[in-house]
């Protein structure tokens, strides 16, 4: 079977690739009726404007009109657009790049990829625009609230080799976090727990059962009534470090989710989460050489 991908009929625009949707089973009189029902946050007038600009097409690149027939199984392409997007006033820094990898020092508050209320103000979009690299893809991810080192793949041919390193847990990651003192423990120690999705959207929680998450915790230094911790996760569960420290009774400074979710203040960037992806190290699967990259940021 050929590994070549079908061409996308809409080009990347302002660093954002076109989104697509396979039309599901159902009966709708025309395309705009379906689109308004599928995406109620986008008005009929907005869809009409996009279609008039030629920004909604089928897989062959033919422009779709509001009265175009709805056909189950057809794939349509369109651009995500936001009327208003909160500017992120912090800048990423490229630490390293070659033909295969780009290593970036991500600031707090900058999302990794387009989602929800962010499209342009994301690390992936910024890099695609600045580097004119349409194939750029994150190899792993950091939370929007977390700063530090993250890797991107420049080309599909070598992407799998680097992704496999993470799947096999052959990547050594070191984080730093500022949190209250933890008394009564000998450092370093390993914390393990079973983490599952919480009932509340987007959050995680611990439950009884076989552990599926593991973090080595050490103290770097004391800072008044806080400690700077070195965290080395052996597993990569969502929000793992935040959940583990909260469970120990030392939630990370400015964590708005753990141990209790606070009222959302999405545009407040005055109190960044005190969590930093300090360093990442691995043996390069293409060259066999050891690699280590370290953030230039500090908590």
PDB file of C-alpha atoms in Angstrom:
ATOM      1  CA  UNK A   1       0.000   0.000   0.000  1.00  0.00           C
ATOM      2  CA  UNK A   2       1.320   3.463  -0.862  1.00  0.00           C
ATOM      3  CA  UNK A   3       2.353   5.692   2.049  1.00  0.00           C
ATOM      4  CA  UNK A   4       1.821   8.863   0.052  1.00  0.00           C
ATOM      5  CA  UNK A   5      -0.772  11.174   1.501  1.00  0.00           C
ATOM      6  CA  UNK A   6      -3.518  12.767  -0.557  1.00  0.00           C
ATOM      7  CA  UNK A   7      -2.862  16.454  -1.184  1.00  0.00           C
ATOM      8  CA  UNK A   8      -4.830  18.895   0.947  1.00  0.00           C
ATOM      9  CA  UNK A   9      -6.905  21.183  -1.322  1.00  0.00           C
ATOM     10  CA  UNK A  10      -6.473  24.244   0.926  1.00  0.00           C
ATOM     11  CA  UNK A  11      -2.931  25.461   1.627  1.00  0.00           C
ATOM     12  CA  UNK A  12      -1.572  26.440   5.019  1.00  0.00           C
ATOM     13  CA  UNK A  13      -2.610  30.020   5.771  1.00  0.00           C
ATOM     14  CA  UNK A  14      -0.896  32.226   8.351  1.00  0.00           C
ATOM     15  CA  UNK A  15       0.723  29.141   9.838  1.00  0.00           C
ATOM     16  CA  UNK A  16      -2.573  27.230  10.204  1.00  0.00           C
ATOM     17  CA  UNK A  17      -3.385  24.092   8.233  1.00  0.00           C
ATOM     18  CA  UNK A  18      -6.925  23.606   7.013  1.00  0.00           C
ATOM     19  CA  UNK A  19      -9.223  21.515   9.194  1.00  0.00           C
ATOM     20  CA  UNK A  20     -11.298  18.749   7.663  1.00  0.00           C
ATOM     21  CA  UNK A  21     -14.409  16.719   8.404  1.00  0.00           C
ATOM     22  CA  UNK A  22     -15.884  13.531   6.948  1.00  0.00           C
ATOM     23  CA  UNK A  23     -19.616  14.149   6.574  1.00  0.00           C
ATOM     24  CA  UNK A  24     -21.531  11.701   8.796  1.00  0.00           C
ATOM     25  CA  UNK A  25     -24.685   9.670   8.233  1.00  0.00           C
ATOM     26  CA  UNK A  26     -27.774  11.887   8.220  1.00  0.00           C
ATOM     27  CA  UNK A  27     -30.177  13.971   6.184  1.00  0.00           C
ATOM     28  CA  UNK A  28     -29.700  17.714   5.704  1.00  0.00           C
ATOM     29  CA  UNK A  29     -31.206  19.790   2.857  1.00  0.00           C
ATOM     30  CA  UNK A  30     -27.910  21.566   2.093  1.00  0.00           C
ATOM     31  CA  UNK A  31     -24.391  22.214   3.355  1.00  0.00           C
ATOM     32  CA  UNK A  32     -25.061  25.363   5.343  1.00  0.00           C
ATOM     33  CA  UNK A  33     -27.899  23.733   7.295  1.00  0.00           C
ATOM     34  CA  UNK A  34     -25.535  20.939   8.315  1.00  0.00           C
ATOM     35  CA  UNK A  35     -22.653  23.272   9.179  1.00  0.00           C
ATOM     36  CA  UNK A  36     -24.754  25.544  11.399  1.00  0.00           C
ATOM     37  CA  UNK A  37     -26.142  22.521  13.239  1.00  0.00           C
ATOM     38  CA  UNK A  38     -22.708  20.909  13.573  1.00  0.00           C
ATOM     39  CA  UNK A  39     -20.950  24.114  14.697  1.00  0.00           C
ATOM     40  CA  UNK A  40     -23.588  26.228  16.475  1.00  0.00           C
ATOM     41  CA  UNK A  41     -20.946  28.716  17.644  1.00  0.00           C
ATOM     42  CA  UNK A  42     -20.492  29.793  13.990  1.00  0.00           C
ATOM     43  CA  UNK A  43     -23.450  31.661  12.489  1.00  0.00           C
ATOM     44  CA  UNK A  44     -24.979  31.076   9.071  1.00  0.00           C
ATOM     45  CA  UNK A  45     -23.735  34.519   8.004  1.00  0.00           C
ATOM     46  CA  UNK A  46     -20.168  33.568   8.946  1.00  0.00           C
ATOM     47  CA  UNK A  47     -20.356  30.337   6.938  1.00  0.00           C
ATOM     48  CA  UNK A  48     -21.783  32.243   3.981  1.00  0.00           C
ATOM     49  CA  UNK A  49     -18.882  34.685   4.162  1.00  0.00           C
ATOM     50  CA  UNK A  50     -16.321  31.859   4.286  1.00  0.00           C
ATOM     51  CA  UNK A  51     -17.948  30.121   1.338  1.00  0.00           C
ATOM     52  CA  UNK A  52     -18.017  33.358  -0.661  1.00  0.00           C
ATOM     53  CA  UNK A  53     -14.269  33.630  -0.095  1.00  0.00           C
ATOM     54  CA  UNK A  54     -13.733  30.068  -1.322  1.00  0.00           C
ATOM     55  CA  UNK A  55     -12.619  28.854   2.098  1.00  0.00           C
ATOM     56  CA  UNK A  56     -14.883  25.803   2.295  1.00  0.00           C
ATOM     57  CA  UNK A  57     -14.103  23.097  -0.289  1.00  0.00           C
ATOM     58  CA  UNK A  58     -14.491  19.374  -0.910  1.00  0.00           C
ATOM     59  CA  UNK A  59     -11.661  16.875  -1.264  1.00  0.00           C
ATOM     60  CA  UNK A  60     -11.162  17.772  -4.914  1.00  0.00           C
ATOM     61  CA  UNK A  61     -10.823  21.459  -4.102  1.00  0.00           C
ATOM     62  CA  UNK A  62     -14.238  22.432  -5.489  1.00  0.00           C
ATOM     63  CA  UNK A  63     -15.692  25.399  -3.611  1.00  0.00           C
ATOM     64  CA  UNK A  64     -18.852  24.574  -1.667  1.00  0.00           C
ATOM     65  CA  UNK A  65     -21.807  26.962  -1.627  1.00  0.00           C
ATOM     66  CA  UNK A  66     -24.508  27.324   1.020  1.00  0.00           C
ATOM     67  CA  UNK A  67     -26.939  25.364  -1.165  1.00  0.00           C
ATOM     68  CA  UNK A  68     -24.470  22.629  -2.140  1.00  0.00           C
ATOM     69  CA  UNK A  69     -25.912  19.151  -1.671  1.00  0.00           C
ATOM     70  CA  UNK A  70     -25.061  17.263   1.485  1.00  0.00           C
ATOM     71  CA  UNK A  71     -23.431  13.901   0.676  1.00  0.00           C
ATOM     72  CA  UNK A  72     -22.562  11.435   3.409  1.00  0.00           C
ATOM     73  CA  UNK A  73     -18.918  10.335   3.325  1.00  0.00           C
ATOM     74  CA  UNK A  74     -17.666  13.446   1.537  1.00  0.00           C
ATOM     75  CA  UNK A  75     -14.668  15.150   3.121  1.00  0.00           C
ATOM     76  CA  UNK A  76     -14.804  18.925   3.433  1.00  0.00           C
ATOM     77  CA  UNK A  77     -11.982  21.331   4.268  1.00  0.00           C
ATOM     78  CA  UNK A  78     -12.201  24.725   5.961  1.00  0.00           C
ATOM     79  CA  UNK A  79     -10.106  27.153   8.015  1.00  0.00           C
ATOM     80  CA  UNK A  80     -10.692  27.692  11.717  1.00  0.00           C
ATOM     81  CA  UNK A  81     -11.282  31.382  12.363  1.00  0.00           C
ATOM     82  CA  UNK A  82     -11.759  33.322  15.588  1.00  0.00           C
ATOM     83  CA  UNK A  83     -13.279  36.788  15.822  1.00  0.00           C
ATOM     84  CA  UNK A  84     -11.147  37.572  18.868  1.00  0.00           C
ATOM     85  CA  UNK A  85      -8.036  35.854  20.174  1.00  0.00           C
ATOM     86  CA  UNK A  86      -6.243  36.754  23.381  1.00  0.00           C
ATOM     87  CA  UNK A  87      -2.652  37.843  22.617  1.00  0.00           C
ATOM     88  CA  UNK A  88       0.035  35.882  24.483  1.00  0.00           C
ATOM     89  CA  UNK A  89       2.717  38.486  25.346  1.00  0.00           C
ATOM     90  CA  UNK A  90       5.516  35.965  25.865  1.00  0.00           C
ATOM     91  CA  UNK A  91       7.996  34.730  23.297  1.00  0.00           C
ATOM     92  CA  UNK A  92       9.305  31.266  22.547  1.00  0.00           C
ATOM     93  CA  UNK A  93      13.010  30.648  21.887  1.00  0.00           C
ATOM     94  CA  UNK A  94      14.492  28.112  19.481  1.00  0.00           C
ATOM     95  CA  UNK A  95      17.272  26.227  21.262  1.00  0.00           C
ATOM     96  CA  UNK A  96      18.316  23.929  18.412  1.00  0.00           C
ATOM     97  CA  UNK A  97      17.328  22.949  14.887  1.00  0.00           C
ATOM     98  CA  UNK A  98      18.566  20.642  12.174  1.00  0.00           C
ATOM     99  CA  UNK A  99      16.992  18.857   9.204  1.00  0.00           C
ATOM    100  CA  UNK A 100      14.846  16.683  11.488  1.00  0.00           C
ATOM    101  CA  UNK A 101      14.303  18.406  14.844  1.00  0.00           C
ATOM    102  CA  UNK A 102      13.422  21.785  16.262  1.00  0.00           C
ATOM    103  CA  UNK A 103      13.858  22.205  20.018  1.00  0.00           C
ATOM    104  CA  UNK A 104      11.937  25.095  21.542  1.00  0.00           C
ATOM    105  CA  UNK A 105      11.879  26.792  24.944  1.00  0.00           C
ATOM    106  CA  UNK A 106       8.147  27.429  25.402  1.00  0.00           C
ATOM    107  CA  UNK A 107       6.888  30.262  27.611  1.00  0.00           C
ATOM    108  CA  UNK A 108       4.075  29.920  30.131  1.00  0.00           C
ATOM    109  CA  UNK A 109       0.495  30.433  28.869  1.00  0.00           C
ATOM    110  CA  UNK A 110       1.248  29.672  25.198  1.00  0.00           C
ATOM    111  CA  UNK A 111      -0.792  26.685  23.943  1.00  0.00           C
ATOM    112  CA  UNK A 112       1.025  24.033  21.947  1.00  0.00           C
ATOM    113  CA  UNK A 113      -1.455  23.648  19.079  1.00  0.00           C
ATOM    114  CA  UNK A 114      -4.653  25.308  17.797  1.00  0.00           C
ATOM    115  CA  UNK A 115      -7.693  24.386  19.888  1.00  0.00           C
ATOM    116  CA  UNK A 116     -10.607  26.120  21.544  1.00  0.00           C
ATOM    117  CA  UNK A 117     -10.091  29.866  21.694  1.00  0.00           C
ATOM    118  CA  UNK A 118      -6.511  29.827  20.342  1.00  0.00           C
ATOM    119  CA  UNK A 119      -5.410  29.483  16.709  1.00  0.00           C
ATOM    120  CA  UNK A 120      -2.754  32.076  15.888  1.00  0.00           C
ATOM    121  CA  UNK A 121      -1.519  32.418  19.468  1.00  0.00           C
ATOM    122  CA  UNK A 122      -0.119  28.886  19.662  1.00  0.00           C
ATOM    123  CA  UNK A 123       3.439  27.603  19.543  1.00  0.00           C
ATOM    124  CA  UNK A 124       2.860  25.430  16.469  1.00  0.00           C
ATOM    125  CA  UNK A 125       1.308  28.256  14.437  1.00  0.00           C
ATOM    126  CA  UNK A 126       4.019  30.727  15.415  1.00  0.00           C
ATOM    127  CA  UNK A 127       6.765  28.283  14.394  1.00  0.00           C
ATOM    128  CA  UNK A 128       5.115  27.346  11.109  1.00  0.00           C
ATOM    129  CA  UNK A 129       4.791  31.011  10.178  1.00  0.00           C
ATOM    130  CA  UNK A 130       8.286  32.031  11.270  1.00  0.00           C
ATOM    131  CA  UNK A 131      10.062  29.017   9.788  1.00  0.00           C
ATOM    132  CA  UNK A 132       7.782  28.429   6.782  1.00  0.00           C
ATOM    133  CA  UNK A 133       7.653  24.737   7.676  1.00  0.00           C
ATOM    134  CA  UNK A 134       4.314  23.151   6.800  1.00  0.00           C
ATOM    135  CA  UNK A 135       5.291  19.662   8.027  1.00  0.00           C
ATOM    136  CA  UNK A 136       6.147  20.775  11.564  1.00  0.00           C
ATOM    137  CA  UNK A 137       4.534  18.566  14.233  1.00  0.00           C
ATOM    138  CA  UNK A 138       5.053  18.324  18.018  1.00  0.00           C
ATOM    139  CA  UNK A 139       6.666  15.049  19.100  1.00  0.00           C
ATOM    140  CA  UNK A 140       5.408  15.477  22.667  1.00  0.00           C
ATOM    141  CA  UNK A 141       3.408  18.147  24.461  1.00  0.00           C
ATOM    142  CA  UNK A 142       3.410  20.485  27.421  1.00  0.00           C
ATOM    143  CA  UNK A 143       0.351  21.958  29.118  1.00  0.00           C
ATOM    144  CA  UNK A 144      -0.471  25.528  28.161  1.00  0.00           C
ATOM    145  CA  UNK A 145       0.404  26.565  31.724  1.00  0.00           C
ATOM    146  CA  UNK A 146       3.821  24.836  31.709  1.00  0.00           C
ATOM    147  CA  UNK A 147       7.004  26.388  30.295  1.00  0.00           C
ATOM    148  CA  UNK A 148      10.166  24.738  29.048  1.00  0.00           C
ATOM    149  CA  UNK A 149      11.736  22.398  26.514  1.00  0.00           C
ATOM    150  CA  UNK A 150       9.625  20.736  23.842  1.00  0.00           C
ATOM    151  CA  UNK A 151      10.539  18.897  20.622  1.00  0.00           C
ATOM    152  CA  UNK A 152       9.090  19.269  17.123  1.00  0.00           C
ATOM    153  CA  UNK A 153       9.578  17.089  14.071  1.00  0.00           C
ATOM    154  CA  UNK A 154      10.398  18.813  10.784  1.00  0.00           C
ATOM    155  CA  UNK A 155       9.634  15.930   8.422  1.00  0.00           C
ATOM    156  CA  UNK A 156       7.400  12.851   8.363  1.00  0.00           C
ATOM    157  CA  UNK A 157      10.183  10.499   7.215  1.00  0.00           C
ATOM    158  CA  UNK A 158      12.040  10.643  10.551  1.00  0.00           C
ATOM    159  CA  UNK A 159       9.146  11.532  12.847  1.00  0.00           C
ATOM    160  CA  UNK A 160       8.346   7.980  13.872  1.00  0.00           C
ATOM    161  CA  UNK A 161      11.894   7.306  15.042  1.00  0.00           C
ATOM    162  CA  UNK A 162      11.691  10.131  17.571  1.00  0.00           C
ATOM    163  CA  UNK A 163       8.130   9.340  18.642  1.00  0.00           C
ATOM    164  CA  UNK A 164       9.207   5.761  19.357  1.00  0.00           C
ATOM    165  CA  UNK A 165      11.719   7.046  21.917  1.00  0.00           C
ATOM    166  CA  UNK A 166       8.858   8.445  23.983  1.00  0.00           C
ATOM    167  CA  UNK A 167       6.734   5.323  23.552  1.00  0.00           C
ATOM    168  CA  UNK A 168       9.622   3.187  24.824  1.00  0.00           C
ATOM    169  CA  UNK A 169      10.363   5.592  27.694  1.00  0.00           C
ATOM    170  CA  UNK A 170      13.873   6.179  26.387  1.00  0.00           C
ATOM    171  CA  UNK A 171      13.655   9.940  26.895  1.00  0.00           C
ATOM    172  CA  UNK A 172      14.908  11.367  30.190  1.00  0.00           C
ATOM    173  CA  UNK A 173      12.861  14.410  31.232  1.00  0.00           C
ATOM    174  CA  UNK A 174      13.646  16.713  34.148  1.00  0.00           C
ATOM    175  CA  UNK A 175      11.190  19.285  35.494  1.00  0.00           C
ATOM    176  CA  UNK A 176      11.425  21.871  38.222  1.00  0.00           C
ATOM    177  CA  UNK A 177       8.558  23.034  40.415  1.00  0.00           C
ATOM    178  CA  UNK A 178       8.103  25.528  43.228  1.00  0.00           C
ATOM    179  CA  UNK A 179       5.856  24.226  46.001  1.00  0.00           C
ATOM    180  CA  UNK A 180       5.557  24.157  49.820  1.00  0.00           C
ATOM    181  CA  UNK A 181       8.042  22.175  51.901  1.00  0.00           C
ATOM    182  CA  UNK A 182       7.385  18.462  52.286  1.00  0.00           C
ATOM    183  CA  UNK A 183       8.392  17.337  55.752  1.00  0.00           C
ATOM    184  CA  UNK A 184       8.950  13.801  56.992  1.00  0.00           C
ATOM    185  CA  UNK A 185      10.407  12.422  53.750  1.00  0.00           C
ATOM    186  CA  UNK A 186      13.902  11.357  52.767  1.00  0.00           C
ATOM    187  CA  UNK A 187      14.855  12.733  49.375  1.00  0.00           C
ATOM    188  CA  UNK A 188      14.962  11.630  46.648  1.00  0.00           C
ATOM    189  CA  UNK A 189      11.987   9.272  46.684  1.00  0.00           C
ATOM    190  CA  UNK A 190       9.674   7.745  44.086  1.00  0.00           C
ATOM    191  CA  UNK A 191       5.952   8.482  44.142  1.00  0.00           C
ATOM    192  CA  UNK A 192       3.578   6.102  42.355  1.00  0.00           C
ATOM    193  CA  UNK A 193      -0.185   6.149  41.943  1.00  0.00           C
ATOM    194  CA  UNK A 194      -3.000   5.111  39.665  1.00  0.00           C
ATOM    195  CA  UNK A 195      -4.262   8.099  37.652  1.00  0.00           C
ATOM    196  CA  UNK A 196      -7.554   8.206  35.744  1.00  0.00           C
ATOM    197  CA  UNK A 197      -9.699  10.882  34.153  1.00  0.00           C
ATOM    198  CA  UNK A 198     -11.787  12.832  36.649  1.00  0.00           C
ATOM    199  CA  UNK A 199     -15.507  13.435  36.353  1.00  0.00           C
ATOM    200  CA  UNK A 200     -14.745  17.105  35.818  1.00  0.00           C
ATOM    201  CA  UNK A 201     -13.777  17.826  32.226  1.00  0.00           C
ATOM    202  CA  UNK A 202     -10.053  17.942  31.451  1.00  0.00           C
ATOM    203  CA  UNK A 203      -8.864  17.009  34.957  1.00  0.00           C
ATOM    204  CA  UNK A 204      -7.228  13.880  36.344  1.00  0.00           C
ATOM    205  CA  UNK A 205      -7.522  12.152  39.712  1.00  0.00           C
ATOM    206  CA  UNK A 206      -5.999   9.269  41.628  1.00  0.00           C
ATOM    207  CA  UNK A 207      -7.815   6.069  42.550  1.00  0.00           C
ATOM    208  CA  UNK A 208      -6.993   2.801  44.290  1.00  0.00           C
ATOM    209  CA  UNK A 209      -5.389   0.117  42.153  1.00  0.00           C
ATOM    210  CA  UNK A 210      -2.219  -0.759  40.308  1.00  0.00           C
ATOM    211  CA  UNK A 211       0.006   2.273  39.765  1.00  0.00           C
ATOM    212  CA  UNK A 212       0.264   3.615  36.218  1.00  0.00           C
ATOM    213  CA  UNK A 213       2.255   6.772  36.987  1.00  0.00           C
ATOM    214  CA  UNK A 214       5.667   7.265  38.570  1.00  0.00           C
ATOM    215  CA  UNK A 215       7.751  10.330  39.479  1.00  0.00           C
ATOM    216  CA  UNK A 216      11.119  10.694  41.214  1.00  0.00           C
ATOM    217  CA  UNK A 217      10.993  13.723  43.533  1.00  0.00           C
ATOM    218  CA  UNK A 218      14.007  15.539  44.952  1.00  0.00           C
ATOM    219  CA  UNK A 219      14.707  18.929  46.555  1.00  0.00           C
ATOM    220  CA  UNK A 220      17.094  21.342  44.854  1.00  0.00           C
ATOM    221  CA  UNK A 221      16.934  24.135  47.424  1.00  0.00           C
ATOM    222  CA  UNK A 222      14.728  25.872  49.964  1.00  0.00           C
ATOM    223  CA  UNK A 223      13.406  29.353  49.221  1.00  0.00           C
ATOM    224  CA  UNK A 224      11.804  30.811  52.323  1.00  0.00           C
ATOM    225  CA  UNK A 225       8.586  28.905  52.952  1.00  0.00           C
ATOM    226  CA  UNK A 226       8.837  27.138  49.586  1.00  0.00           C
ATOM    227  CA  UNK A 227      11.070  24.457  48.094  1.00  0.00           C
ATOM    228  CA  UNK A 228      12.366  24.134  44.552  1.00  0.00           C
ATOM    229  CA  UNK A 229      11.850  20.515  43.520  1.00  0.00           C
ATOM    230  CA  UNK A 230      13.451  18.420  40.804  1.00  0.00           C
ATOM    231  CA  UNK A 231      10.883  16.086  39.253  1.00  0.00           C
ATOM    232  CA  UNK A 232      11.734  13.189  36.958  1.00  0.00           C
ATOM    233  CA  UNK A 233       8.639  11.501  35.525  1.00  0.00           C
ATOM    234  CA  UNK A 234       9.094   7.900  34.418  1.00  0.00           C
ATOM    235  CA  UNK A 235       5.609   7.888  32.875  1.00  0.00           C
ATOM    236  CA  UNK A 236       3.791  10.596  30.962  1.00  0.00           C
ATOM    237  CA  UNK A 237       0.237  10.812  32.262  1.00  0.00           C
ATOM    238  CA  UNK A 238      -1.672  14.025  31.677  1.00  0.00           C
ATOM    239  CA  UNK A 239      -1.077  16.503  34.531  1.00  0.00           C
ATOM    240  CA  UNK A 240       1.032  13.826  36.281  1.00  0.00           C
ATOM    241  CA  UNK A 241       3.387  16.149  38.144  1.00  0.00           C
ATOM    242  CA  UNK A 242       0.606  18.475  39.204  1.00  0.00           C
ATOM    243  CA  UNK A 243      -1.529  15.597  40.490  1.00  0.00           C
ATOM    244  CA  UNK A 244       1.367  13.932  42.318  1.00  0.00           C
ATOM    245  CA  UNK A 245       2.477  17.025  44.203  1.00  0.00           C
ATOM    246  CA  UNK A 246      -1.102  17.969  45.080  1.00  0.00           C
ATOM    247  CA  UNK A 247      -1.691  14.444  46.395  1.00  0.00           C
ATOM    248  CA  UNK A 248       1.378  14.843  48.631  1.00  0.00           C
ATOM    249  CA  UNK A 249      -0.146  18.022  50.076  1.00  0.00           C
ATOM    250  CA  UNK A 250       2.283  20.365  48.306  1.00  0.00           C
ATOM    251  CA  UNK A 251       0.421  21.716  45.251  1.00  0.00           C
ATOM    252  CA  UNK A 252       2.576  23.622  42.774  1.00  0.00           C
ATOM    253  CA  UNK A 253       2.474  27.393  43.264  1.00  0.00           C
ATOM    254  CA  UNK A 254      -0.246  29.052  41.133  1.00  0.00           C
ATOM    255  CA  UNK A 255      -1.840  25.744  40.094  1.00  0.00           C
ATOM    256  CA  UNK A 256      -5.434  26.666  39.267  1.00  0.00           C
ATOM    257  CA  UNK A 257      -6.558  23.024  38.811  1.00  0.00           C
ATOM    258  CA  UNK A 258      -5.084  20.979  41.663  1.00  0.00           C
ATOM    259  CA  UNK A 259      -5.994  20.124  44.307  1.00  0.00           C
ATOM    260  CA  UNK A 260      -9.171  22.133  43.573  1.00  0.00           C
ATOM    261  CA  UNK A 261     -10.140  23.836  40.326  1.00  0.00           C
ATOM    262  CA  UNK A 262     -10.409  27.600  40.763  1.00  0.00           C
ATOM    263  CA  UNK A 263     -12.810  29.915  38.899  1.00  0.00           C
ATOM    264  CA  UNK A 264     -11.459  30.364  35.388  1.00  0.00           C
ATOM    265  CA  UNK A 265      -9.736  33.672  34.661  1.00  0.00           C
ATOM    266  CA  UNK A 266      -8.505  32.867  31.176  1.00  0.00           C
ATOM    267  CA  UNK A 267      -6.901  36.213  30.346  1.00  0.00           C
ATOM    268  CA  UNK A 268      -5.017  36.649  33.649  1.00  0.00           C
ATOM    269  CA  UNK A 269      -1.340  35.953  32.942  1.00  0.00           C
ATOM    270  CA  UNK A 270       0.087  37.567  36.066  1.00  0.00           C
ATOM    271  CA  UNK A 271       0.599  34.332  38.033  1.00  0.00           C
ATOM    272  CA  UNK A 272       2.212  31.593  35.933  1.00  0.00           C
ATOM    273  CA  UNK A 273       2.198  28.016  37.143  1.00  0.00           C
ATOM    274  CA  UNK A 274       5.576  27.411  38.773  1.00  0.00           C
ATOM    275  CA  UNK A 275       6.379  24.348  36.682  1.00  0.00           C
ATOM    276  CA  UNK A 276       9.218  24.208  34.162  1.00  0.00           C
ATOM    277  CA  UNK A 277      10.333  21.467  31.776  1.00  0.00           C
ATOM    278  CA  UNK A 278      14.000  22.051  32.574  1.00  0.00           C
ATOM    279  CA  UNK A 279      15.754  19.492  30.370  1.00  0.00           C
ATOM    280  CA  UNK A 280      15.290  16.596  28.001  1.00  0.00           C
ATOM    281  CA  UNK A 281      17.889  13.987  27.019  1.00  0.00           C
ATOM    282  CA  UNK A 282      17.974  10.953  24.715  1.00  0.00           C
ATOM    283  CA  UNK A 283      20.142   9.031  22.282  1.00  0.00           C
ATOM    284  CA  UNK A 284      19.400  10.294  18.779  1.00  0.00           C
ATOM    285  CA  UNK A 285      17.840   7.392  16.831  1.00  0.00           C
ATOM    286  CA  UNK A 286      19.306   8.638  13.541  1.00  0.00           C
ATOM    287  CA  UNK A 287      22.911   9.331  14.569  1.00  0.00           C
ATOM    288  CA  UNK A 288      23.347   7.335  17.782  1.00  0.00           C
ATOM    289  CA  UNK A 289      24.705  10.448  19.484  1.00  0.00           C
ATOM    290  CA  UNK A 290      23.553  11.576  22.961  1.00  0.00           C
ATOM    291  CA  UNK A 291      21.416  14.711  22.945  1.00  0.00           C
ATOM    292  CA  UNK A 292      20.550  16.991  25.844  1.00  0.00           C
ATOM    293  CA  UNK A 293      18.651  20.268  25.713  1.00  0.00           C
ATOM    294  CA  UNK A 294      18.026  22.614  28.650  1.00  0.00           C
ATOM    295  CA  UNK A 295      15.645  25.509  29.157  1.00  0.00           C
ATOM    296  CA  UNK A 296      17.078  28.967  29.688  1.00  0.00           C
ATOM    297  CA  UNK A 297      14.098  29.988  31.806  1.00  0.00           C
ATOM    298  CA  UNK A 298      13.898  29.930  35.578  1.00  0.00           C
ATOM    299  CA  UNK A 299      11.219  29.844  38.254  1.00  0.00           C
TER     300      UNK A 299
END
